[in-house]
Amino acid sequence: MSTLAPGEAVGAAALPLVHASLPVDEVILGRPTTAVHALATVGAVEVGIWEMTPGTASDTEVDEVFVVLAGHARIEFVDSPLPAIEVDAGSVVRLAEGQRTVWTVTETLRKIYIA
């Protein structure tokens, strides 16, 4: 894990990331991988970059706001009256602690998260 120093800048869209396979019990379709790179901790809040390659996977969320830098995905909210959402570059989304989701990524999705 690397942290961004005060006054330092990085190219978030092009920062190289190291991917790993998702746990088998989270994968629904395909062979998606994910990568995460923590950039900074501000107070008790972590800011970083997260990426997922095409495929479908389930997740249980943390309290988070994110901004999509690139890619496309559909996020479904399991056991919730919330409608599914489509996200792509420029989308800003709020997720709540404990929400169960299913992510279907059709173009590698890269986001900046604040959690």
XYZ file of N, CA and C in Angstrom:
345
model
N 0.854 -1.171 0.000
C 0.000 0.000 0.000
C 0.903 1.237 0.000
N 0.589 2.146 -0.902
C 1.353 3.377 -1.014
C 0.443 4.546 -0.675
N 1.031 5.594 -0.129
C 0.229 6.758 0.218
C 0.740 7.975 -0.518
N -0.191 8.794 -0.925
C 0.112 10.032 -1.619
C 0.575 11.063 -0.594
N 1.733 11.652 -0.800
C 2.264 12.652 0.123
C 1.613 14.003 -0.153
N 1.498 14.862 0.855
C 0.969 16.208 0.617
C 1.768 16.902 -0.486
N 1.072 17.485 -1.446
C 1.713 18.163 -2.557
C 2.092 17.263 -3.712
N 1.917 15.948 -3.574
C 2.250 14.994 -4.627
C 1.034 14.777 -5.530
N 1.268 14.537 -6.812
C 0.189 14.258 -7.763
C 0.475 12.942 -8.478
N -0.590 12.203 -8.790
C -0.472 10.981 -9.590
C -1.532 11.029 -10.686
N -1.266 10.328 -11.769
C -2.259 10.183 -12.838
C -3.151 9.003 -12.511
N -4.282 9.254 -11.893
C -5.158 8.185 -11.404
C -5.665 7.273 -12.510
N -5.873 7.817 -13.702
C -6.402 7.009 -14.799
C -5.359 6.045 -15.358
N -4.083 6.369 -15.211
C -3.025 5.552 -15.806
C -2.138 4.847 -14.775
N -2.388 5.041 -13.492
C -1.556 4.431 -12.454
C -1.576 2.912 -12.592
N -0.411 2.264 -12.711
C -0.388 0.801 -12.823
C -0.919 0.152 -11.540
N -1.751 -0.875 -11.711
C -2.328 -1.590 -10.575
C -2.014 -3.070 -10.699
N -1.894 -3.742 -9.561
C -1.640 -5.178 -9.535
C -2.960 -5.882 -9.237
N -3.424 -6.690 -10.188
C -4.710 -7.380 -10.064
C -4.570 -8.738 -9.398
N -5.648 -9.154 -8.759
C -5.739 -10.484 -8.158
C -7.124 -11.045 -8.458
N -7.230 -12.360 -8.504
C -8.523 -13.002 -8.710
C -9.417 -12.750 -7.517
N -10.705 -12.667 -7.782
C -11.684 -12.537 -6.698
C -11.885 -13.893 -6.043
N -12.316 -13.911 -4.778
C -12.646 -15.187 -4.148
C -13.736 -15.902 -4.961
N -13.602 -17.195 -5.120
C -14.524 -17.991 -5.933
C -15.973 -17.784 -5.519
N -16.244 -17.651 -4.220
C -17.629 -17.511 -3.761
C -18.243 -16.149 -4.112
N -17.446 -15.195 -4.610
C -17.968 -13.891 -5.025
C -18.208 -13.811 -6.528
N -17.551 -14.680 -7.293
C -17.658 -14.644 -8.752
C -18.947 -15.320 -9.196
N -19.710 -14.603 -10.013
C -20.962 -15.131 -10.555
C -20.772 -15.543 -12.013
N -20.019 -14.742 -12.771
C -19.821 -15.019 -14.192
C -18.459 -14.491 -14.636
N -17.761 -15.285 -15.434
C -16.467 -14.865 -15.964
C -15.335 -15.095 -14.986
N -14.248 -14.376 -15.204
C -13.054 -14.457 -14.358
C -12.560 -13.061 -14.017
N -13.436 -12.266 -13.392
C -13.013 -10.898 -13.090
C -11.886 -10.866 -12.060
N -11.050 -9.850 -12.201
C -10.007 -9.591 -11.215
C -10.209 -8.176 -10.693
N -9.640 -7.907 -9.537
C -9.706 -6.553 -8.984
C -8.322 -6.124 -8.525
N -8.192 -4.807 -8.412
C -6.961 -4.216 -7.899
C -7.355 -3.011 -7.065
N -6.566 -2.751 -6.040
C -6.811 -1.580 -5.202
C -5.476 -0.927 -4.884
N -5.484 0.388 -4.848
C -4.284 1.150 -4.509
C -4.716 2.287 -3.585
N -4.411 2.170 -2.312
C -4.753 3.235 -1.362
C -3.851 4.436 -1.650
N -4.466 5.607 -1.729
C -3.712 6.822 -2.011
C -3.402 7.620 -0.750
N -4.398 7.744 0.130
C -4.215 8.569 1.321
C -5.272 8.248 2.356
N -4.942 8.551 3.591
C -5.917 8.521 4.674
C -6.038 9.947 5.170
N -7.264 10.443 5.157
C -7.545 11.807 5.602
C -8.474 11.671 6.805
N -7.937 11.919 7.997
C -8.704 11.610 9.202
C -8.910 10.107 9.254
N -10.162 9.678 9.351
C -10.476 8.249 9.374
C -10.954 7.758 8.009
N -10.793 8.577 6.981
C -11.317 8.269 5.655
C -10.182 7.843 4.724
N -10.395 6.721 4.017
C -9.405 6.256 3.051
C -9.825 6.691 1.653
N -8.857 7.136 0.875
C -9.067 7.518 -0.521
C -8.150 6.635 -1.358
N -8.695 6.066 -2.421
C -7.864 5.198 -3.243
C -8.460 4.946 -4.608
N -7.785 4.076 -5.348
C -8.214 3.671 -6.683
C -8.569 2.196 -6.619
N -9.685 1.845 -7.245
C -10.147 0.454 -7.318
C -10.491 0.163 -8.757
N -10.195 -1.061 -9.202
C -10.474 -1.441 -10.581
C -10.967 -2.883 -10.625
N -11.902 -3.154 -11.553
C -12.399 -4.512 -11.778
C -12.467 -4.753 -13.274
N -11.983 -5.931 -13.702
C -12.049 -6.323 -15.104
C -13.424 -6.930 -15.392
N -13.772 -7.097 -16.684
C -15.107 -7.608 -17.026
C -15.446 -8.939 -16.358
N -16.712 -9.022 -15.971
C -17.262 -10.192 -15.304
C -18.339 -9.739 -14.349
N -18.909 -10.693 -13.628
C -19.965 -10.400 -12.660
C -19.579 -10.979 -11.309
N -19.720 -10.151 -10.271
C -19.339 -10.578 -8.922
C -20.239 -9.912 -7.887
N -20.376 -10.589 -6.751
C -21.160 -10.043 -5.642
C -20.229 -9.387 -4.639
N -20.802 -8.473 -3.836
C -20.008 -7.767 -2.843
C -20.917 -7.294 -1.718
N -20.335 -7.084 -0.562
C -21.013 -6.414 0.545
C -20.248 -5.122 0.762
N -20.960 -4.023 0.664
C -20.330 -2.711 0.595
C -19.937 -2.128 1.947
N -19.024 -1.169 1.885
C -18.682 -0.304 3.012
C -19.316 1.046 2.699
N -19.360 1.940 3.672
C -19.882 3.286 3.458
C -18.888 4.008 2.564
N -19.321 4.405 1.379
C -18.375 4.897 0.374
C -19.060 5.824 -0.620
N -18.284 6.762 -1.127
C -18.642 7.559 -2.303
C -17.542 7.297 -3.308
N -17.918 7.101 -4.587
C -16.889 6.906 -5.602
C -17.215 7.663 -6.871
N -16.147 7.934 -7.634
C -16.248 8.602 -8.923
C -15.611 7.674 -9.947
N -16.366 7.331 -10.987
C -15.843 6.446 -12.023
C -14.937 7.246 -12.955
N -13.724 6.730 -13.157
C -12.763 7.348 -14.073
C -12.897 6.785 -15.482
N -13.155 5.475 -15.583
C -13.226 4.817 -16.885
C -14.011 3.517 -16.748
N -14.551 3.060 -17.875
C -15.232 1.773 -17.912
C -16.733 1.887 -17.801
N -17.363 0.729 -17.671
C -18.825 0.670 -17.586
C -19.234 -0.538 -16.750
N -20.253 -0.337 -15.923
C -20.781 -1.436 -15.101
C -22.244 -1.188 -14.767
N -22.911 -2.271 -14.443
C -24.276 -2.234 -13.902
C -24.159 -2.730 -12.467
N -24.741 -1.977 -11.534
C -24.715 -2.359 -10.123
C -26.148 -2.643 -9.693
N -26.388 -3.878 -9.252
C -27.700 -4.272 -8.751
C -27.637 -4.335 -7.228
N -28.716 -3.914 -6.593
C -28.808 -3.922 -5.138
C -29.661 -5.109 -4.717
N -29.037 -6.092 -4.085
C -29.690 -7.345 -3.696
C -30.591 -7.103 -2.489
N -31.784 -7.714 -2.510
C -32.730 -7.601 -1.389
C -33.010 -6.147 -1.033
N -33.181 -5.303 -2.039
C -33.389 -3.876 -1.817
C -34.388 -3.366 -2.847
N -35.176 -2.375 -2.463
C -36.091 -1.788 -3.445
C -35.379 -0.838 -4.418
N -34.099 -0.569 -4.192
C -33.362 0.335 -5.074
C -33.230 -0.274 -6.467
N -33.426 0.534 -7.510
C -33.241 0.014 -8.871
C -31.751 -0.140 -9.185
N -31.452 -1.020 -10.124
C -30.068 -1.164 -10.591
C -29.645 0.149 -11.249
N -28.338 0.419 -11.217
C -27.818 1.627 -11.855
C -26.725 1.253 -12.847
N -26.581 2.062 -13.878
C -25.509 1.930 -14.855
C -24.516 3.053 -14.552
N -23.235 2.718 -14.498
C -22.212 3.728 -14.221
C -21.143 3.694 -15.299
N -20.617 4.864 -15.599
C -19.494 4.991 -16.521
C -18.728 6.245 -16.145
N -17.730 6.603 -16.952
C -16.857 7.727 -16.619
C -17.667 8.958 -16.234
N -17.346 9.511 -15.074
C -18.030 10.691 -14.562
C -19.136 10.398 -13.564
N -19.593 9.153 -13.467
C -20.646 8.813 -12.503
C -20.123 8.966 -11.080
N -20.957 9.517 -10.215
C -20.653 9.634 -8.790
C -21.723 8.835 -8.058
N -21.293 7.917 -7.191
C -22.220 6.994 -6.537
C -21.942 6.945 -5.044
N -23.002 6.812 -4.263
C -22.888 6.606 -2.812
C -23.375 5.203 -2.497
N -22.583 4.443 -1.766
C -22.958 3.116 -1.282
C -22.985 3.153 0.237
N -23.825 2.309 0.821
C -23.970 2.282 2.272
C -23.404 0.990 2.853
N -22.864 1.103 4.039
C -22.328 -0.042 4.783
C -23.353 -1.172 4.811
N -22.914 -2.379 4.421
C -23.759 -3.559 4.501
C -24.626 -3.820 3.284
N -24.732 -2.868 2.348
C -25.521 -3.126 1.134
C -24.895 -4.301 0.398
N -25.757 -5.203 -0.046
C -25.277 -6.316 -0.865
C -25.520 -5.952 -2.323
N -24.480 -6.103 -3.133
C -24.557 -5.690 -4.526
C -24.053 -6.791 -5.452
N -24.454 -6.674 -6.724
C -23.907 -7.502 -7.791
C -23.415 -6.543 -8.861
N -22.130 -6.647 -9.171
C -21.478 -5.780 -10.156
C -21.287 -6.567 -11.447
N -21.832 -6.055 -12.547
C -21.586 -6.626 -13.864
C -20.775 -5.597 -14.644
N -19.496 -5.880 -14.790
C -18.573 -4.965 -15.467
C -18.434 -5.426 -16.911
N -18.741 -4.518 -17.853
C -18.630 -4.851 -19.274
C -17.393 -4.222 -19.903
N -16.870 -3.149 -19.316
C -15.595 -2.539 -19.704
C -14.848 -2.295 -18.402
N -13.587 -2.678 -18.333
C -12.826 -2.533 -17.088
C -13.157 -1.210 -16.400
N -13.606 -1.328 -15.161
C -14.080 -0.174 -14.384
C -12.988 0.291 -13.428
N -12.654 1.574 -13.502
C -11.686 2.157 -12.572
C -12.369 3.318 -11.876
N -12.251 3.347 -10.550
C -12.901 4.411 -9.787
C -11.966 4.926 -8.709
N -12.221 6.165 -8.299
C -11.607 6.742 -7.109
C -12.637 6.569 -6.008
N -12.246 5.943 -4.905
C -13.185 5.751 -3.792
C -12.792 6.578 -2.596
N -13.802 6.948 -1.839
C -13.634 7.661 -0.566
C -14.458 6.875 0.434
N -13.789 6.206 1.367
C -14.510 5.298 2.279
C -14.008 5.450 3.710
